CSV table of C-alpha atoms in Angstrom, one decimal:
chain,number,residue,atom,x,y,z
E,1,UNK,CA,108.5,86.1,127.7
E,2,UNK,CA,110.5,88.8,126.0
E,3,UNK,CA,109.7,92.5,126.5
E,4,UNK,CA,110.6,94.7,123.6
E,5,UNK,CA,109.6,97.7,121.5
E,6,UNK,CA,106.9,97.4,118.8
E,7,UNK,CA,104.9,99.9,116.7
E,8,UNK,CA,101.3,99.2,117.7
E,9,UNK,CA,98.3,100.3,115.7
E,10,UNK,CA,95.7,100.8,118.4
E,11,UNK,CA,93.0,101.8,116.0
E,12,UNK,CA,92.4,102.6,112.4
E,13,UNK,CA,93.4,106.0,111.0
E,14,UNK,CA,95.8,106.8,113.8
E,15,UNK,CA,99.6,106.9,113.6
E,16,UNK,CA,101.5,103.9,115.0
E,17,UNK,CA,102.5,104.1,118.6
E,18,UNK,CA,105.9,102.8,119.9
E,19,UNK,CA,105.1,100.7,122.9
E,20,UNK,CA,106.7,98.1,125.2
E,21,UNK,CA,105.1,94.8,124.4
E,22,UNK,CA,105.4,91.3,125.7
E,23,UNK,CA,106.2,88.5,123.2
E,24,UNK,CA,105.3,85.0,124.4
E,25,UNK,CA,107.6,82.1,123.6
E,26,UNK,CA,106.9,80.0,120.5
E,27,UNK,CA,104.5,77.1,120.9
E,28,UNK,CA,104.7,73.9,118.9
E,29,UNK,CA,105.6,74.5,115.2
E,30,UNK,CA,106.3,78.2,115.9
E,31,UNK,CA,109.4,80.3,115.6
E,32,UNK,CA,110.4,83.5,117.5
E,33,UNK,CA,112.5,85.9,115.5
E,34,UNK,CA,114.5,88.9,116.4
E,35,UNK,CA,113.6,91.3,113.6
E,36,UNK,CA,116.7,93.3,112.5
E,37,UNK,CA,115.1,95.3,109.6
E,38,UNK,CA,111.7,95.9,108.2
E,39,UNK,CA,110.3,97.9,105.3
E,40,UNK,CA,107.0,99.7,104.9
E,41,UNK,CA,104.5,98.7,102.2
E,42,UNK,CA,101.2,100.2,101.0
E,43,UNK,CA,99.4,97.1,102.3
E,44,UNK,CA,100.3,98.1,105.8
E,45,UNK,CA,99.0,101.6,105.2
E,46,UNK,CA,95.8,100.1,103.6
E,47,UNK,CA,95.0,98.1,106.8
E,48,UNK,CA,96.0,101.1,109.0
E,49,UNK,CA,93.5,103.3,107.1
E,50,UNK,CA,90.6,101.1,108.1
E,51,UNK,CA,89.7,100.2,104.6
E,52,UNK,CA,90.8,96.5,105.0
E,53,UNK,CA,87.8,94.3,105.7
E,54,UNK,CA,90.2,91.8,107.4
E,55,UNK,CA,91.8,94.5,109.5
E,56,UNK,CA,91.7,93.9,113.3
E,57,UNK,CA,92.9,96.3,116.0
E,58,UNK,CA,95.0,96.7,118.1
E,59,UNK,CA,97.6,95.1,115.8
E,60,UNK,CA,101.3,95.0,115.1
E,61,UNK,CA,101.6,95.5,111.3
E,62,UNK,CA,104.5,94.8,109.0
E,63,UNK,CA,105.2,92.0,106.5
E,64,UNK,CA,108.5,92.9,104.9
E,65,UNK,CA,111.2,91.9,107.4
E,66,UNK,CA,114.3,90.0,108.0
E,67,UNK,CA,116.0,88.7,111.2
E,68,UNK,CA,117.5,86.0,113.3
E,69,UNK,CA,115.8,83.0,114.9
E,70,UNK,CA,115.8,83.6,118.7
E,71,UNK,CA,114.1,80.3,119.7
E,72,UNK,CA,111.9,77.6,118.3
E,73,UNK,CA,108.9,75.7,119.6
E,74,UNK,CA,108.4,71.9,119.8
E,75,UNK,CA,108.6,70.0,116.5
E,76,UNK,CA,110.4,72.7,114.5
E,77,UNK,CA,113.0,71.1,112.3
E,78,UNK,CA,113.7,73.4,109.4
E,79,UNK,CA,115.3,76.3,111.4
E,80,UNK,CA,117.2,76.7,114.6
E,81,UNK,CA,118.3,79.6,116.9
E,82,UNK,CA,120.8,81.7,115.1
E,83,UNK,CA,119.5,81.1,111.6
E,84,UNK,CA,119.0,84.1,109.3
E,85,UNK,CA,115.4,84.2,108.1
E,86,UNK,CA,112.7,86.1,106.2
E,87,UNK,CA,109.2,85.8,107.6
E,88,UNK,CA,106.6,84.9,104.9
E,89,UNK,CA,103.1,86.3,104.6
E,90,UNK,CA,102.3,83.5,102.2
E,91,UNK,CA,103.5,80.3,103.9
E,92,UNK,CA,104.4,77.0,102.2
E,93,UNK,CA,103.4,73.9,104.2
E,94,UNK,CA,104.1,71.5,101.4
E,95,UNK,CA,101.1,69.4,102.3
E,96,UNK,CA,97.9,71.2,101.2
E,97,UNK,CA,96.5,70.7,97.8
E,98,UNK,CA,97.7,74.2,96.9
E,99,UNK,CA,101.3,73.5,97.8
E,100,UNK,CA,101.1,70.2,95.9
E,101,UNK,CA,99.9,72.0,92.8
E,102,UNK,CA,102.7,73.6,90.7
E,103,UNK,CA,100.2,76.1,89.3
E,104,UNK,CA,99.9,78.2,92.5
E,105,UNK,CA,101.8,79.4,95.5
E,106,UNK,CA,98.7,80.2,97.7
E,107,UNK,CA,99.2,77.8,100.6
E,108,UNK,CA,95.9,77.6,102.6
E,109,UNK,CA,97.1,75.7,105.7
E,110,UNK,CA,96.8,78.7,108.1
E,111,UNK,CA,94.8,81.1,106.0
E,112,UNK,CA,91.8,81.3,108.2
E,113,UNK,CA,93.6,82.1,111.5
E,114,UNK,CA,96.1,84.3,109.8
E,115,UNK,CA,93.2,86.4,108.4
E,116,UNK,CA,91.8,86.8,111.9
E,117,UNK,CA,95.2,88.1,113.2
E,118,UNK,CA,95.9,85.0,115.2
E,119,UNK,CA,98.5,82.2,115.3
E,120,UNK,CA,97.3,78.7,114.0
E,121,UNK,CA,96.1,77.7,117.5
E,122,UNK,CA,93.7,80.7,117.5
E,123,UNK,CA,95.6,82.8,120.1
E,124,UNK,CA,98.1,85.7,120.0
E,125,UNK,CA,101.7,85.9,121.2
E,126,UNK,CA,101.6,89.7,121.8
E,127,UNK,CA,100.3,91.6,124.7
E,128,UNK,CA,100.6,95.3,125.6
E,129,UNK,CA,99.3,97.1,128.7
E,130,UNK,CA,97.4,94.0,129.6
E,131,UNK,CA,95.6,93.8,126.2
E,132,UNK,CA,95.9,91.1,123.6
E,133,UNK,CA,97.5,92.5,120.3
E,134,UNK,CA,96.7,90.9,117.0
E,135,UNK,CA,99.2,89.6,114.5
E,136,UNK,CA,99.3,90.8,110.9
E,137,UNK,CA,99.6,88.7,107.8
E,138,UNK,CA,101.2,86.0,109.9
E,139,UNK,CA,104.4,88.1,110.2
E,140,UNK,CA,104.1,91.3,112.3
E,141,UNK,CA,107.5,92.7,111.5
E,142,UNK,CA,107.0,96.1,113.2
E,143,UNK,CA,108.3,94.6,116.5
E,144,UNK,CA,111.8,93.9,117.7
E,145,UNK,CA,110.6,90.3,118.3
E,146,UNK,CA,107.8,88.4,116.5
E,147,UNK,CA,106.4,84.9,116.5
E,148,UNK,CA,105.5,83.1,113.2
E,149,UNK,CA,104.4,79.7,112.2
E,150,UNK,CA,107.3,77.4,111.1
E,151,UNK,CA,105.8,77.2,107.6
E,152,UNK,CA,106.0,81.0,107.4
E,153,UNK,CA,109.7,81.3,107.5
E,154,UNK,CA,112.5,81.0,104.9
E,155,UNK,CA,116.1,80.3,105.9
E,156,UNK,CA,118.5,82.5,103.9
E,157,UNK,CA,122.2,83.1,103.4
E,158,UNK,CA,123.6,84.3,106.7
E,159,UNK,CA,125.9,86.8,104.8
E,160,UNK,CA,122.9,88.7,103.3
E,161,UNK,CA,122.5,92.3,104.5
E,162,UNK,CA,119.1,92.2,106.3
E,163,UNK,CA,118.4,95.9,105.8
E,164,UNK,CA,118.2,95.1,102.0
E,165,UNK,CA,116.9,91.6,101.7
E,166,UNK,CA,113.9,92.3,103.9
E,167,UNK,CA,112.4,93.8,100.7
E,168,UNK,CA,112.3,90.3,99.3
E,169,UNK,CA,109.6,89.5,101.8
E,170,UNK,CA,107.0,91.3,99.6
E,171,UNK,CA,107.5,94.1,97.1
E,172,UNK,CA,110.5,93.1,95.0
E,173,UNK,CA,109.6,89.4,94.9
E,174,UNK,CA,106.0,90.3,93.9
E,175,UNK,CA,106.9,92.6,91.0
E,176,UNK,CA,109.7,90.5,89.7
E,177,UNK,CA,107.7,87.3,89.9
E,178,UNK,CA,104.7,88.9,88.2
E,179,UNK,CA,106.9,89.4,85.1
E,180,UNK,CA,108.9,86.1,85.1
E,181,UNK,CA,106.4,83.7,86.7
E,182,UNK,CA,102.8,85.0,86.1
E,183,UNK,CA,103.2,86.8,82.7
E,184,UNK,CA,106.2,84.7,81.6
E,185,UNK,CA,107.5,87.7,79.6
E,186,UNK,CA,109.3,86.6,76.4
E,187,UNK,CA,112.4,88.0,74.8
E,188,UNK,CA,111.8,90.8,72.3
E,189,UNK,CA,108.3,91.6,73.7
E,190,UNK,CA,106.8,95.0,74.5
E,191,UNK,CA,105.6,95.7,78.1
E,192,UNK,CA,103.7,98.4,79.9
E,193,UNK,CA,104.0,98.9,83.6
E,194,UNK,CA,101.3,101.1,85.3
E,195,UNK,CA,102.6,102.5,88.6
E,196,UNK,CA,106.3,103.1,89.2
E,197,UNK,CA,106.6,102.5,93.0
E,198,UNK,CA,108.7,99.7,94.4
E,199,UNK,CA,106.5,96.9,92.9
E,200,UNK,CA,106.4,98.6,89.5
E,201,UNK,CA,110.2,99.0,89.4
E,202,UNK,CA,110.5,95.3,90.3
E,203,UNK,CA,108.2,94.4,87.4
E,204,UNK,CA,110.4,96.5,85.1
E,205,UNK,CA,113.5,94.7,86.4
E,206,UNK,CA,111.8,91.3,85.6
E,207,UNK,CA,110.7,92.4,82.1
E,208,UNK,CA,114.3,93.5,81.4
E,209,UNK,CA,115.8,90.3,82.8
E,210,UNK,CA,113.3,88.3,80.6
E,211,UNK,CA,114.6,90.1,77.5
E,212,UNK,CA,111.7,92.5,76.8
E,213,UNK,CA,112.8,95.0,74.1
E,214,UNK,CA,110.4,97.8,75.0
E,215,UNK,CA,109.3,98.6,78.5
E,216,UNK,CA,106.9,101.6,78.9
E,217,UNK,CA,106.5,103.0,82.4
E,218,UNK,CA,103.3,104.9,83.2
E,219,UNK,CA,102.9,107.1,86.3
E,220,UNK,CA,101.4,110.6,87.1
E,221,UNK,CA,104.5,111.4,89.2
E,222,UNK,CA,107.3,112.3,86.7
E,223,UNK,CA,109.9,112.3,89.6
E,224,UNK,CA,109.8,108.5,89.3
E,225,UNK,CA,110.9,108.4,85.6
E,226,UNK,CA,114.6,108.6,86.2
E,227,UNK,CA,114.6,105.6,88.6
E,228,UNK,CA,112.3,103.6,86.2
E,229,UNK,CA,114.8,104.1,83.4
E,230,UNK,CA,117.6,103.0,85.7
E,231,UNK,CA,115.7,99.8,86.2
E,232,UNK,CA,115.2,99.2,82.5
E,233,UNK,CA,112.2,101.3,81.3
E,234,UNK,CA,112.8,102.4,77.7
E,235,UNK,CA,110.3,105.3,78.0
E,236,UNK,CA,107.9,106.8,80.5
E,237,UNK,CA,104.6,108.6,80.0
E,238,UNK,CA,102.0,110.3,82.1
E,239,UNK,CA,98.2,109.9,81.3
E,240,UNK,CA,97.8,113.6,82.2
E,241,UNK,CA,99.8,114.6,79.1
E,242,UNK,CA,97.2,113.2,76.7
E,243,UNK,CA,93.6,114.0,75.9
E,244,UNK,CA,92.6,110.5,75.0
E,245,UNK,CA,92.5,107.4,77.4
E,246,UNK,CA,95.9,106.0,78.1
E,247,UNK,CA,95.0,102.6,76.6
E,248,UNK,CA,94.4,104.3,73.3
E,249,UNK,CA,97.7,106.1,73.5
E,250,UNK,CA,99.5,102.8,74.2
E,251,UNK,CA,97.7,101.0,71.3
E,252,UNK,CA,98.9,103.7,68.9
E,253,UNK,CA,102.4,103.8,70.3
E,254,UNK,CA,102.9,100.1,70.0
E,255,UNK,CA,101.1,99.3,66.7
E,256,UNK,CA,98.1,97.6,68.2
E,257,UNK,CA,99.0,97.2,71.9
E,258,UNK,CA,101.5,95.7,74.2
E,259,UNK,CA,102.3,92.0,74.6
E,260,UNK,CA,102.2,92.3,78.4
E,261,UNK,CA,100.8,94.9,80.8
E,262,UNK,CA,101.0,95.1,84.6
E,263,UNK,CA,98.8,97.1,87.0
E,264,UNK,CA,100.9,97.9,90.1
E,265,UNK,CA,98.6,100.5,91.9
E,266,UNK,CA,95.4,98.8,93.0
E,267,UNK,CA,93.1,101.1,91.0
E,268,UNK,CA,90.3,99.3,89.2
E,269,UNK,CA,90.1,102.0,86.5
E,270,UNK,CA,93.8,101.5,85.7
E,271,UNK,CA,93.3,97.7,85.7
E,272,UNK,CA,90.8,98.2,82.9
E,273,UNK,CA,93.2,100.5,81.0
E,274,UNK,CA,96.0,98.0,81.4
E,275,UNK,CA,93.9,95.2,79.9
E,276,UNK,CA,92.7,97.3,77.0
E,277,UNK,CA,96.3,98.4,76.3
E,278,UNK,CA,97.1,94.8,75.4
E,279,UNK,CA,97.4,93.5,71.9
E,280,UNK,CA,94.5,91.7,70.3
E,281,UNK,CA,95.0,87.9,70.0
E,282,UNK,CA,97.7,87.4,72.6
E,283,UNK,CA,98.1,90.3,75.0
E,284,UNK,CA,98.3,89.3,78.7
E,285,UNK,CA,97.5,91.8,81.5
E,286,UNK,CA,98.5,91.0,85.1
E,287,UNK,CA,96.8,92.6,88.1
E,288,UNK,CA,99.5,93.1,90.8
E,289,UNK,CA,98.0,96.0,92.8
E,290,UNK,CA,95.4,95.3,95.6
E,291,UNK,CA,92.2,97.2,95.1
E,292,UNK,CA,90.1,98.4,98.1
E,293,UNK,CA,87.5,96.2,99.5
E,294,UNK,CA,84.2,95.8,97.5
E,295,UNK,CA,85.6,97.3,94.3
E,296,UNK,CA,85.0,95.4,91.0
E,297,UNK,CA,86.8,95.3,87.7
E,298,UNK,CA,85.0,95.8,84.4
E,299,UNK,CA,85.7,95.7,80.6
E,300,UNK,CA,83.7,94.7,77.5
E,301,UNK,CA,83.8,90.9,77.1
E,302,UNK,CA,84.8,91.4,73.5
E,303,UNK,CA,88.3,92.4,74.9
E,304,UNK,CA,88.7,88.8,76.1
E,305,UNK,CA,86.8,87.1,73.3
E,306,UNK,CA,89.4,88.7,70.9
E,307,UNK,CA,92.3,87.0,72.7
E,308,UNK,CA,93.4,89.0,75.6
E,309,UNK,CA,94.1,87.3,78.9
E,310,UNK,CA,93.5,88.9,82.4
E,311,UNK,CA,95.5,87.4,85.2
E,312,UNK,CA,96.4,88.2,88.8
E,313,UNK,CA,99.4,87.4,91.0
E,314,UNK,CA,100.1,87.2,94.7
E,315,UNK,CA,103.7,87.3,95.9
E,316,UNK,CA,104.8,87.0,92.3
E,317,UNK,CA,103.8,83.3,92.1
E,318,UNK,CA,106.8,82.2,94.1
E,319,UNK,CA,106.4,79.2,96.4
E,320,UNK,CA,107.8,81.0,99.3
E,321,UNK,CA,109.9,78.6,101.4
E,322,UNK,CA,111.6,77.2,98.3
E,323,UNK,CA,112.1,80.4,96.4
E,324,UNK,CA,112.9,83.2,98.8
E,325,UNK,CA,116.3,81.7,99.6
E,326,UNK,CA,117.0,81.5,95.9
E,327,UNK,CA,116.0,85.1,95.4
E,328,UNK,CA,118.4,86.1,98.1
E,329,UNK,CA,121.1,84.1,96.3
E,330,UNK,CA,120.3,85.8,93.0
E,331,UNK,CA,120.7,89.1,94.8
E,332,UNK,CA,124.0,88.1,96.3
E,333,UNK,CA,125.3,87.0,92.9
E,334,UNK,CA,124.0,90.3,91.4
E,335,UNK,CA,121.4,88.7,89.1
E,336,UNK,CA,118.7,90.9,90.6
E,337,UNK,CA,118.8,94.4,92.1
E,338,UNK,CA,117.8,95.1,95.7
E,339,UNK,CA,120.0,97.9,97.1
E,340,UNK,CA,118.6,100.3,94.4
E,341,UNK,CA,115.1,100.0,95.9
E,342,UNK,CA,116.1,101.5,99.2
E,343,UNK,CA,115.6,105.3,99.3
E,344,UNK,CA,115.7,106.0,103.1
E,345,UNK,CA,116.9,104.1,106.2
E,346,UNK,CA,115.4,105.3,109.4
E,347,UNK,CA,115.6,104.3,113.1
E,348,UNK,CA,112.6,102.3,114.3
E,349,UNK,CA,111.1,105.2,116.3
E,350,UNK,CA,110.7,107.2,113.0
E,351,UNK,CA,108.4,104.6,111.5
E,352,UNK,CA,105.5,107.1,111.1
E,353,UNK,CA,107.9,109.3,109.0
E,354,UNK,CA,108.6,106.3,106.8
E,355,UNK,CA,104.9,106.0,106.0
E,356,UNK,CA,104.8,109.8,105.3
E,357,UNK,CA,107.7,109.4,102.8
E,358,UNK,CA,105.8,106.5,101.2
E,359,UNK,CA,102.6,108.4,100.9
E,360,UNK,CA,104.4,111.4,99.2
E,361,UNK,CA,106.0,109.0,96.7
E,362,UNK,CA,109.5,109.6,98.0
């Protein structure tokens, strides 16, 4: 058993608490990882807020991390101690019908236990002050050591800087894949991206790499426009600057609507606007943001009857074990940006400050 520091969420709505935890050794088909770097994501904040119906407490959150394999359980063949890895919240077992289908990346092998905050055998590897602590999204990267299933880990280039590539564990991969895998953005097309946080910027990067000729960024926070342009946005607008609904503004700006739109916020009203900003006959709108539990999307069926397509994406459609190492290689060969997404680097004990910076849009 390893004793180390972890940021424990004891209950919903309270700041994380830095504690000494015990991390049990990996069982069969499990991997224990020394986490070197982790990022914070709105999904962690969503669960911490208490709004997540799958949220269990006490829990160690975090799902964008990178580290080094410390030890492996029986039967693990794909990684060994010393390997550089990224933990994966969407695993890839290669055996379930989802993994065998090229149309999806949603491996279901350990979905049930992962959703309950447990390892595949139905138990936890974390304890603190004599209490069992739940896992989160199969990763729990807010700990100096974590244990994950062997199908939830991608071995990457050992030369990659872990304080950067940890972002490929969720945000960048999600946004970039939404553009290139889910929407399949075409050269010369017009795109609209709603929400210019990390995921929105990654969508913009994907649209640009795919050859889009016009990329319109939409956000209430104008402080984000300069960064969006740096990533490839051709123009940025705020819904607050117009008296009419933003979808009508976009339809007028683009002679009938955009070819592709992306919702990167998790707001069902914005999801509707994103669909309705699409061009009749061929427009495709992709939902990337995660809405709060129990919320529903709505539009008039005529929007779809007249040829628009509404899609969703998880982790950008990437089959994780196969593609995360390739994304790291693309970053190492400068095909995709990663460094530019990092705004602040803080010591582990300042993790609550990291959440504050995220909430203020900084």
